[in-house]
Amino acid sequence: MRILITGGAGYIGSNLVDRLMGDDHEVHVVDNLSIGKIHNIQHHLENNRFRFINDSILNESLMERVINEVDLIYHLAAVVGVKYVVEDPLRGIITNVRGTEVVLELAYKYWKPVLIASSSEIYGKSTNVPLAEDDDRILGSTTVGRWSYSDAKAIDEYFAFAYSKRGLPVTVVRYFNSYGPRLDPRGYGSVIAKFIGQALTGEPLSVYDDGLQTRCFTYIDDTVKGTILAASVKEARGQVFNIGNDRETTILELAQKVLELTGSPSEIKHVPSKEAYGPAFEETRRRVPDVSRAGRVLGFKAQTPLDVGLRRTIAWFREMGG
Ligand code: UDP
């Protein structure tokens, strides 16, 4: 198949590229390298089944040409991570809303199946765990920047469902705290990357608040597997799926595990989250996916235990020298 991956130089995107190139597909990547890195796809550049276009998904004439040429689209390009979104909300909103609008408009015009990457941020601060796809969303005020990401992704989902209603094959996935090789070592968008970086340089691990907030960390191989299944299984069309591990971990436990697996002498330092993100920040205390729909429709279950995934991620960070 000829496949377009927007955001293919990013963390999830480039791991998806590896897997699809390994399965002998022809892969086209559009990425403006604003968050993604050329290093992530460098090893494919000489391959004639691979094409990289360094441009924005907001460039409609480019997107029109590329979408016309492919059989399937994975739309992953976005401004991701709470930190980026809080720092520059306008860029986040425009990229995440307008970008998806462009992709879907053109997919509709040329009638190409699309997978839209969404996020567990959709659920906001709902503590109604496990979070099922049709559950209510609970968000804070529009004056709190964090929620603009959740709402931008929600608009993307509304667009996806609206095009699906017109018959276009569209599937949506909501990622839950994916981690693994190629995470941004500065820790943008991932506490795991941040803690590993801190542990390897001997800095204190910055656990926000009491550290009893939880996340369900999902190893990248599982994230990629769920994504490919969602785009391939016909019954998935028109639906949205949580793609995540349902094993819940507190941030404090995570910090302890990173220290244990790296053998680092670093300490754990509790930091008020408002100090890190600003006074208007609101934390999500618990985030656990209901994985039953993904299991039933896609036959997907995340398999990689946290220890195994963390060991592989730490090994990659060591290889990268940071
Ligand atoms: N976190 C932390 N220390 C950090 C960065 C994050 O304790 O240096 C916590 C954060 O408060 C949240 C969790 O780790 O509870 C996950 O944060 P991340 O930014 O990885 O993703 P989120 O799920 O919040 O989008």
mmCIF file of C-alpha atoms and ligand atoms in Angstrom:
data_model
loop_
_atom_site.group_PDB
_atom_site.id
_atom_site.type_symbol
_atom_site.label_atom_id
_atom_site.label_comp_id
_atom_site.label_asym_id
_atom_site.label_seq_id
_atom_site.Cartn_x
_atom_site.Cartn_y
_atom_site.Cartn_z
ATOM 1 C CA MET A 1 0.000 0.000 0.000
ATOM 2 C CA ARG A 2 0.979 3.628 -0.427
ATOM 3 C CA ILE A 3 0.590 5.203 2.973
ATOM 4 C CA LEU A 4 0.823 8.817 4.151
ATOM 5 C CA ILE A 5 1.884 9.439 7.738
ATOM 6 C CA THR A 6 1.565 13.058 8.806
ATOM 7 C CA GLY A 7 3.886 13.720 11.714
ATOM 8 C CA GLY A 8 5.963 10.719 10.615
ATOM 9 C CA ALA A 9 9.170 12.181 12.035
ATOM 10 C CA GLY A 10 7.683 12.399 15.501
ATOM 11 C CA TYR A 11 7.870 9.911 18.319
ATOM 12 C CA ILE A 12 4.821 7.756 17.541
ATOM 13 C CA GLY A 13 4.888 8.609 13.831
ATOM 14 C CA SER A 14 8.454 7.441 13.242
ATOM 15 C CA ASN A 15 7.886 4.211 15.151
ATOM 16 C CA LEU A 16 4.834 3.642 12.937
ATOM 17 C CA VAL A 17 7.004 4.390 9.866
ATOM 18 C CA ASP A 18 9.494 1.689 10.929
ATOM 19 C CA ARG A 19 6.776 -0.883 11.332
ATOM 20 C CA LEU A 20 5.049 -0.075 7.992
ATOM 21 C CA MET A 21 8.362 0.057 6.104
ATOM 22 C CA GLY A 22 9.167 -3.318 7.671
ATOM 23 C CA ASP A 23 5.889 -4.627 6.256
ATOM 24 C CA ASP A 24 6.990 -3.536 2.746
ATOM 25 C CA HIS A 25 4.620 -0.619 2.278
ATOM 26 C CA GLU A 26 5.464 2.580 0.414
ATOM 27 C CA VAL A 27 5.531 5.321 3.036
ATOM 28 C CA HIS A 28 5.186 9.078 2.532
ATOM 29 C CA VAL A 29 5.850 11.388 5.460
ATOM 30 C CA VAL A 30 4.811 15.019 5.780
ATOM 31 C CA ASP A 31 6.406 16.624 8.825
ATOM 32 C CA ASN A 32 7.695 20.174 9.321
ATOM 33 C CA LEU A 33 10.194 19.027 11.968
ATOM 34 C CA SER A 34 8.780 21.477 14.499
ATOM 35 C CA ILE A 35 8.595 18.680 17.067
ATOM 36 C CA GLY A 36 9.634 15.698 14.958
ATOM 37 C CA LYS A 37 13.293 15.062 14.182
ATOM 38 C CA ILE A 38 15.032 14.067 10.974
ATOM 39 C CA HIS A 39 17.146 11.692 13.040
ATOM 40 C CA ASN A 40 14.036 9.563 13.658
ATOM 41 C CA ILE A 41 13.600 8.757 9.942
ATOM 42 C CA GLN A 42 17.162 9.210 8.675
ATOM 43 C CA HIS A 43 17.630 5.463 8.186
ATOM 44 C CA HIS A 44 14.837 5.351 5.564
ATOM 45 C CA LEU A 45 15.866 8.354 3.462
ATOM 46 C CA GLU A 46 17.795 6.294 0.884
ATOM 47 C CA ASN A 47 15.013 3.735 0.501
ATOM 48 C CA ASN A 48 12.981 4.182 -2.696
ATOM 49 C CA ARG A 49 9.816 3.070 -0.892
ATOM 50 C CA PHE A 50 10.145 6.101 1.391
ATOM 51 C CA ARG A 51 9.535 9.785 0.750
ATOM 52 C CA PHE A 52 9.961 12.609 3.213
ATOM 53 C CA ILE A 53 8.427 16.033 2.660
ATOM 54 C CA ASN A 54 9.579 18.698 5.084
ATOM 55 C CA ASP A 55 6.516 20.920 5.169
ATOM 56 C CA SER A 56 3.448 21.796 7.169
ATOM 57 C CA ILE A 57 0.125 19.970 7.007
ATOM 58 C CA LEU A 58 -1.361 23.460 6.672
ATOM 59 C CA ASN A 59 0.118 23.678 3.145
ATOM 60 C CA GLU A 60 -3.044 22.664 1.341
ATOM 61 C CA SER A 61 -1.696 22.420 -2.213
ATOM 62 C CA LEU A 62 1.065 20.094 -1.037
ATOM 63 C CA MET A 63 -1.360 18.011 1.001
ATOM 64 C CA GLU A 64 -3.676 17.781 -1.994
ATOM 65 C CA ARG A 65 -0.916 16.350 -4.172
ATOM 66 C CA VAL A 66 0.215 13.836 -1.572
ATOM 67 C CA ILE A 67 -3.232 12.657 -0.497
ATOM 68 C CA ASN A 68 -4.202 12.129 -4.121
ATOM 69 C CA GLU A 69 -1.261 9.708 -4.459
ATOM 70 C CA VAL A 70 -1.802 7.448 -1.438
ATOM 71 C CA ASP A 71 -4.221 4.656 -0.442
ATOM 72 C CA LEU A 72 -4.390 5.301 3.308
ATOM 73 C CA ILE A 73 -3.635 8.192 5.693
ATOM 74 C CA TYR A 74 -2.437 8.100 9.285
ATOM 75 C CA HIS A 75 -2.891 11.643 10.578
ATOM 76 C CA LEU A 76 -0.565 12.033 13.546
ATOM 77 C CA ALA A 77 0.853 15.525 12.982
ATOM 78 C CA ALA A 78 -0.090 17.751 15.897
ATOM 79 C CA VAL A 79 1.293 19.994 18.582
ATOM 80 C CA VAL A 80 1.376 17.383 21.332
ATOM 81 C CA GLY A 81 2.154 17.466 25.009
ATOM 82 C CA VAL A 82 0.657 19.683 27.649
ATOM 83 C CA LYS A 83 3.841 21.700 27.963
ATOM 84 C CA TYR A 84 3.983 22.773 24.298
ATOM 85 C CA VAL A 85 0.272 23.561 24.286
ATOM 86 C CA VAL A 86 0.430 25.631 27.467
ATOM 87 C CA GLU A 87 3.456 27.532 26.114
ATOM 88 C CA ASP A 88 1.944 28.427 22.731
ATOM 89 C CA PRO A 89 -1.817 27.809 22.711
ATOM 90 C CA LEU A 90 -2.424 29.560 19.386
ATOM 91 C CA ARG A 91 -0.008 27.350 17.497
ATOM 92 C CA GLY A 92 -1.560 24.324 19.186
ATOM 93 C CA ILE A 93 -5.115 25.230 18.274
ATOM 94 C CA ILE A 94 -4.363 26.136 14.656
ATOM 95 C CA THR A 95 -2.219 23.068 13.964
ATOM 96 C CA ASN A 96 -4.504 20.672 15.757
ATOM 97 C CA VAL A 97 -7.831 21.948 14.425
ATOM 98 C CA ARG A 98 -7.062 23.418 11.011
ATOM 99 C CA GLY A 99 -4.512 20.694 10.239
ATOM 100 C CA THR A 100 -7.036 17.918 10.754
ATOM 101 C CA GLU A 101 -9.639 19.866 8.809
ATOM 102 C CA VAL A 102 -7.262 20.035 5.815
ATOM 103 C CA VAL A 103 -6.473 16.307 5.992
ATOM 104 C CA LEU A 104 -10.124 15.281 6.268
ATOM 105 C CA GLU A 105 -11.352 17.681 3.558
ATOM 106 C CA LEU A 106 -8.827 16.250 1.123
ATOM 107 C CA ALA A 107 -9.353 12.654 2.205
ATOM 108 C CA TYR A 108 -13.036 13.226 1.493
ATOM 109 C CA LYS A 109 -12.332 14.791 -1.877
ATOM 110 C CA TYR A 110 -10.099 11.894 -3.045
ATOM 111 C CA TRP A 111 -11.987 9.299 -0.970
ATOM 112 C CA LYS A 112 -9.077 7.929 1.059
ATOM 113 C CA PRO A 113 -9.424 6.064 4.377
ATOM 114 C CA VAL A 114 -8.030 8.001 7.347
ATOM 115 C CA LEU A 115 -6.942 7.224 10.874
ATOM 116 C CA ILE A 116 -7.070 10.257 13.160
ATOM 117 C CA ALA A 117 -4.812 10.298 16.223
ATOM 118 C CA SER A 118 -6.563 11.715 19.258
ATOM 119 C CA SER A 119 -5.712 11.655 22.927
ATOM 120 C CA SER A 120 -6.765 10.550 26.377
ATOM 121 C CA GLU A 121 -6.714 14.292 27.178
ATOM 122 C CA ILE A 122 -10.188 14.155 25.617
ATOM 123 C CA TYR A 123 -11.530 12.927 28.982
ATOM 124 C CA GLY A 124 -10.114 15.985 30.755
ATOM 125 C CA LYS A 125 -10.198 15.678 34.511
ATOM 126 C CA SER A 126 -12.845 12.975 34.633
ATOM 127 C CA THR A 127 -12.006 10.508 37.385
ATOM 128 C CA ASN A 128 -14.696 8.112 36.272
ATOM 129 C CA VAL A 129 -12.139 5.370 35.652
ATOM 130 C CA PRO A 130 -11.838 3.259 33.649
ATOM 131 C CA LEU A 131 -12.604 5.832 30.976
ATOM 132 C CA ALA A 132 -14.804 4.423 28.225
ATOM 133 C CA GLU A 133 -14.959 5.967 24.778
ATOM 134 C CA ASP A 134 -18.565 7.148 25.143
ATOM 135 C CA ASP A 135 -18.123 8.582 28.646
ATOM 136 C CA ASP A 136 -18.632 12.235 29.509
ATOM 137 C CA ARG A 137 -15.730 14.653 29.223
ATOM 138 C CA ILE A 138 -15.012 16.900 32.193
ATOM 139 C CA LEU A 139 -13.025 20.009 31.417
ATOM 140 C CA GLY A 140 -12.075 23.159 33.225
ATOM 141 C CA SER A 141 -12.455 26.773 32.224
ATOM 142 C CA THR A 142 -11.358 28.116 28.841
ATOM 143 C CA THR A 143 -8.973 30.388 30.754
ATOM 144 C CA VAL A 144 -6.942 27.290 31.646
ATOM 145 C CA GLY A 145 -4.687 26.712 28.617
ATOM 146 C CA ARG A 146 -4.369 22.970 29.107
ATOM 147 C CA TRP A 147 -7.946 22.283 28.065
ATOM 148 C CA SER A 148 -7.481 23.877 24.648
ATOM 149 C CA TYR A 149 -5.621 20.715 23.651
ATOM 150 C CA SER A 150 -8.496 18.527 24.781
ATOM 151 C CA ASP A 151 -11.017 20.681 22.941
ATOM 152 C CA ALA A 152 -8.913 20.882 19.776
ATOM 153 C CA LYS A 153 -8.711 17.091 19.707
ATOM 154 C CA ALA A 154 -12.453 16.891 20.387
ATOM 155 C CA ILE A 155 -13.134 19.098 17.353
ATOM 156 C CA ASP A 156 -10.907 16.747 15.330
ATOM 157 C CA GLU A 157 -13.026 13.833 16.501
ATOM 158 C CA TYR A 158 -16.257 15.665 15.627
ATOM 159 C CA PHE A 159 -14.875 16.285 12.146
ATOM 160 C CA ALA A 160 -13.953 12.606 11.860
ATOM 161 C CA PHE A 161 -17.419 11.434 12.901
ATOM 162 C CA ALA A 162 -19.073 13.963 10.588
ATOM 163 C CA TYR A 163 -17.085 12.724 7.576
ATOM 164 C CA SER A 164 -17.758 9.148 8.632
ATOM 165 C CA LYS A 165 -21.462 9.939 8.611
ATOM 166 C CA ARG A 166 -21.035 10.906 4.981
ATOM 167 C CA GLY A 167 -19.527 7.488 4.308
ATOM 168 C CA LEU A 168 -15.781 8.212 4.441
ATOM 169 C CA PRO A 169 -13.817 5.399 6.149
ATOM 170 C CA VAL A 170 -12.478 7.213 9.238
ATOM 171 C CA THR A 171 -11.275 5.738 12.524
ATOM 172 C CA VAL A 172 -10.126 7.591 15.645
ATOM 173 C CA VAL A 173 -7.668 6.398 18.291
ATOM 174 C CA ARG A 174 -7.086 7.963 21.705
ATOM 175 C CA TYR A 175 -3.577 7.355 22.972
ATOM 176 C CA PHE A 176 -2.874 6.843 26.649
ATOM 177 C CA ASN A 177 0.594 7.957 27.809
ATOM 178 C CA SER A 178 2.715 6.217 25.203
ATOM 179 C CA TYR A 179 6.426 5.843 25.947
ATOM 180 C CA GLY A 180 9.496 4.278 24.393
ATOM 181 C CA PRO A 181 12.522 5.031 22.226
ATOM 182 C CA ARG A 182 12.490 8.439 20.462
ATOM 183 C CA LEU A 183 10.644 10.265 23.197
ATOM 184 C CA ASP A 184 11.903 13.817 23.424
ATOM 185 C CA PRO A 185 14.810 13.639 25.895
ATOM 186 C CA ARG A 186 13.850 17.077 27.227
ATOM 187 C CA GLY A 187 10.780 15.364 28.577
ATOM 188 C CA TYR A 188 8.262 17.474 26.689
ATOM 189 C CA GLY A 189 5.018 15.551 26.808
ATOM 190 C CA SER A 190 6.371 12.652 28.796
ATOM 191 C CA VAL A 191 7.200 12.256 32.428
ATOM 192 C CA ILE A 192 9.009 9.010 31.590
ATOM 193 C CA ALA A 193 11.475 10.752 29.281
ATOM 194 C CA LYS A 194 11.971 13.450 31.863
ATOM 195 C CA PHE A 195 12.612 11.055 34.738
ATOM 196 C CA ILE A 196 15.031 8.905 32.705
ATOM 197 C CA GLY A 197 16.929 12.037 31.643
ATOM 198 C CA GLN A 198 17.106 13.232 35.233
ATOM 199 C CA ALA A 199 18.154 9.803 36.525
ATOM 200 C CA LEU A 200 20.951 9.437 33.959
ATOM 201 C CA THR A 201 22.390 12.880 34.716
ATOM 202 C CA GLY A 202 22.078 12.497 38.488
ATOM 203 C CA GLU A 203 19.555 15.326 38.850
ATOM 204 C CA PRO A 204 16.633 14.961 41.257
ATOM 205 C CA LEU A 205 13.483 13.396 39.811
ATOM 206 C CA SER A 206 10.827 16.129 39.810
ATOM 207 C CA VAL A 207 7.682 14.430 41.097
ATOM 208 C CA TYR A 208 4.830 16.928 40.955
ATOM 209 C CA ASP A 209 2.750 17.401 44.081
ATOM 210 C CA ASP A 210 2.238 14.231 46.146
ATOM 211 C CA GLY A 211 3.038 11.927 43.202
ATOM 212 C CA LEU A 212 -0.103 9.905 43.848
ATOM 213 C CA GLN A 213 -1.660 10.951 40.558
ATOM 214 C CA THR A 214 -1.711 7.994 38.165
ATOM 215 C CA ARG A 215 -1.248 7.234 34.505
ATOM 216 C CA CYS A 216 -1.400 4.060 32.401
ATOM 217 C CA PHE A 217 1.901 3.954 30.570
ATOM 218 C CA THR A 218 1.755 2.236 27.207
ATOM 219 C CA TYR A 219 4.853 0.958 25.454
ATOM 220 C CA ILE A 220 5.327 2.197 21.887
ATOM 221 C CA ASP A 221 5.144 -1.274 20.283
ATOM 222 C CA ASP A 222 1.648 -1.608 21.732
ATOM 223 C CA THR A 223 0.689 1.916 20.661
ATOM 224 C CA VAL A 224 1.791 1.169 17.092
ATOM 225 C CA LYS A 225 0.066 -2.210 17.046
ATOM 226 C CA GLY A 226 -3.244 -0.703 18.193
ATOM 227 C CA THR A 227 -2.933 2.075 15.625
ATOM 228 C CA ILE A 228 -2.384 -0.315 12.716
ATOM 229 C CA LEU A 229 -5.252 -2.557 13.826
ATOM 230 C CA ALA A 230 -7.586 0.444 14.099
ATOM 231 C CA ALA A 231 -6.719 1.465 10.534
ATOM 232 C CA SER A 232 -7.017 -2.078 9.160
ATOM 233 C CA VAL A 233 -10.068 -3.660 10.781
ATOM 234 C CA LYS A 234 -13.136 -2.817 8.675
ATOM 235 C CA GLU A 235 -15.601 -2.922 11.605
ATOM 236 C CA ALA A 236 -13.538 -0.184 13.282
ATOM 237 C CA ARG A 237 -14.624 2.457 10.777
ATOM 238 C CA GLY A 238 -16.615 5.303 12.205
ATOM 239 C CA GLN A 239 -15.574 4.373 15.746
ATOM 240 C CA VAL A 240 -13.172 5.687 18.371
ATOM 241 C CA PHE A 241 -10.840 3.466 20.420
ATOM 242 C CA ASN A 242 -8.797 3.872 23.558
ATOM 243 C CA ILE A 243 -5.305 2.609 22.775
ATOM 244 C CA GLY A 244 -3.551 2.027 26.040
ATOM 245 C CA ASN A 245 -2.425 -0.320 28.742
ATOM 246 C CA ASP A 246 -4.896 -0.573 31.617
ATOM 247 C CA ARG A 247 -2.251 -1.087 34.309
ATOM 248 C CA GLU A 248 -2.323 2.009 36.531
ATOM 249 C CA THR A 249 0.897 3.419 38.018
ATOM 250 C CA THR A 250 1.392 6.342 40.383
ATOM 251 C CA ILE A 251 4.002 8.899 39.381
ATOM 252 C CA LEU A 252 5.861 8.209 42.623
ATOM 253 C CA GLU A 253 6.047 4.486 41.815
ATOM 254 C CA LEU A 254 7.271 5.373 38.346
ATOM 255 C CA ALA A 255 10.045 7.565 39.787
ATOM 256 C CA GLN A 256 11.126 4.743 42.108
ATOM 257 C CA LYS A 257 11.146 2.242 39.242
ATOM 258 C CA VAL A 258 13.243 4.537 37.045
ATOM 259 C CA LEU A 259 15.754 4.945 39.878
ATOM 260 C CA GLU A 260 15.881 1.193 40.423
ATOM 261 C CA LEU A 261 16.284 0.312 36.729
ATOM 262 C CA THR A 262 18.921 2.974 36.017
ATOM 263 C CA GLY A 263 20.779 2.413 39.293
ATOM 264 C CA SER A 264 20.856 6.193 39.612
ATOM 265 C CA PRO A 265 21.890 7.980 42.819
ATOM 266 C CA SER A 266 19.323 10.746 42.104
ATOM 267 C CA GLU A 267 16.846 11.778 44.763
ATOM 268 C CA ILE A 268 13.128 12.245 44.424
ATOM 269 C CA LYS A 269 12.086 15.873 44.825
ATOM 270 C CA HIS A 270 8.427 16.859 45.186
ATOM 271 C CA VAL A 271 7.660 20.014 43.205
ATOM 272 C CA PRO A 272 4.311 21.858 43.116
ATOM 273 C CA SER A 273 2.862 21.328 39.628
ATOM 274 C CA LYS A 274 1.751 24.959 39.576
ATOM 275 C CA GLU A 275 5.411 25.951 39.862
ATOM 276 C CA ALA A 276 6.194 23.979 36.730
ATOM 277 C CA TYR A 277 3.140 24.816 34.637
ATOM 278 C CA GLY A 278 1.998 28.159 36.053
ATOM 279 C CA PRO A 279 -0.757 29.064 38.535
ATOM 280 C CA ALA A 280 -3.673 28.242 36.217
ATOM 281 C CA PHE A 281 -2.609 24.615 35.731
ATOM 282 C CA GLU A 282 -5.029 21.808 36.567
ATOM 283 C CA GLU A 283 -3.871 18.252 37.078
ATOM 284 C CA THR A 284 -5.593 15.079 35.921
ATOM 285 C CA ARG A 285 -5.458 12.793 38.963
ATOM 286 C CA ARG A 286 -6.233 9.408 37.450
ATOM 287 C CA ARG A 287 -6.290 8.232 33.897
ATOM 288 C CA VAL A 288 -7.145 4.623 33.103
ATOM 289 C CA PRO A 289 -8.534 3.401 29.773
ATOM 290 C CA ASP A 290 -11.461 1.074 29.421
ATOM 291 C CA VAL A 291 -9.909 -1.289 26.903
ATOM 292 C CA SER A 292 -12.922 -3.485 26.237
ATOM 293 C CA ARG A 293 -13.947 -1.936 22.903
ATOM 294 C CA ALA A 294 -10.399 -2.159 21.521
ATOM 295 C CA GLY A 295 -10.277 -5.774 22.671
ATOM 296 C CA ARG A 296 -13.650 -6.682 21.206
ATOM 297 C CA VAL A 297 -13.484 -4.881 17.843
ATOM 298 C CA LEU A 298 -9.747 -4.745 17.129
ATOM 299 C CA GLY A 299 -8.566 -7.788 19.056
ATOM 300 C CA PHE A 300 -6.053 -5.433 20.680
ATOM 301 C CA LYS A 301 -4.509 -5.701 24.114
ATOM 302 C CA ALA A 302 -1.369 -3.905 25.259
ATOM 303 C CA GLN A 303 1.131 -6.609 26.248
ATOM 304 C CA THR A 304 4.370 -4.978 27.338
ATOM 305 C CA PRO A 305 4.909 -4.796 31.104
ATOM 306 C CA LEU A 306 6.204 -1.458 32.436
ATOM 307 C CA ASP A 307 9.537 -2.951 33.567
ATOM 308 C CA VAL A 308 10.245 -4.363 30.109
ATOM 309 C CA GLY A 309 9.272 -1.162 28.307
ATOM 310 C CA LEU A 310 11.234 0.994 30.746
ATOM 311 C CA ARG A 311 14.370 -1.153 30.337
ATOM 312 C CA ARG A 312 14.203 -0.754 26.536
ATOM 313 C CA THR A 313 13.564 2.974 26.819
ATOM 314 C CA ILE A 314 16.429 3.462 29.272
ATOM 315 C CA ALA A 315 18.743 1.500 26.948
ATOM 316 C CA TRP A 316 17.790 3.826 24.088
ATOM 317 C CA PHE A 317 18.409 6.934 26.203
ATOM 318 C CA ARG A 318 21.829 5.550 27.173
ATOM 319 C CA GLU A 319 22.648 4.901 23.506
ATOM 320 C CA MET A 320 21.661 8.467 22.669
ATOM 321 C CA GLY A 321 23.989 9.654 25.395
ATOM 322 C CA GLY A 322 21.421 11.402 27.512
HETATM 323 N N1 UDP B 1 4.842 14.803 36.087
HETATM 324 C C1 UDP B 1 5.686 14.866 37.193
HETATM 325 N N2 UDP B 1 6.927 15.426 37.015
HETATM 326 C C2 UDP B 1 7.360 15.916 35.823
HETATM 327 C C3 UDP B 1 6.494 15.850 34.718
HETATM 328 C C4 UDP B 1 5.236 15.287 34.889
HETATM 329 O O1 UDP B 1 5.349 14.436 38.295
HETATM 330 O O2 UDP B 1 8.485 16.398 35.758
HETATM 331 C C5 UDP B 1 3.511 14.185 36.268
HETATM 332 C C6 UDP B 1 2.377 15.068 35.798
HETATM 333 O O3 UDP B 1 1.963 15.911 36.837
HETATM 334 C C7 UDP B 1 1.317 14.048 35.425
HETATM 335 C C8 UDP B 1 2.131 12.840 34.962
HETATM 336 O O4 UDP B 1 3.450 13.040 35.435
HETATM 337 O O5 UDP B 1 0.583 13.662 36.540
HETATM 338 C C9 UDP B 1 2.157 12.643 33.472
HETATM 339 O O6 UDP B 1 2.615 13.813 32.869
HETATM 340 P P1 UDP B 1 2.947 13.901 31.308
HETATM 341 O O7 UDP B 1 3.349 15.305 31.012
HETATM 342 O O8 UDP B 1 3.876 12.804 30.965
HETATM 343 O O9 UDP B 1 1.581 13.540 30.582
HETATM 344 P P2 UDP B 1 0.045 13.926 30.810
HETATM 345 O O10 UDP B 1 -0.590 12.614 31.081
HETATM 346 O O11 UDP B 1 -0.117 14.862 31.977
HETATM 347 O O12 UDP B 1 -0.353 14.511 29.528
#
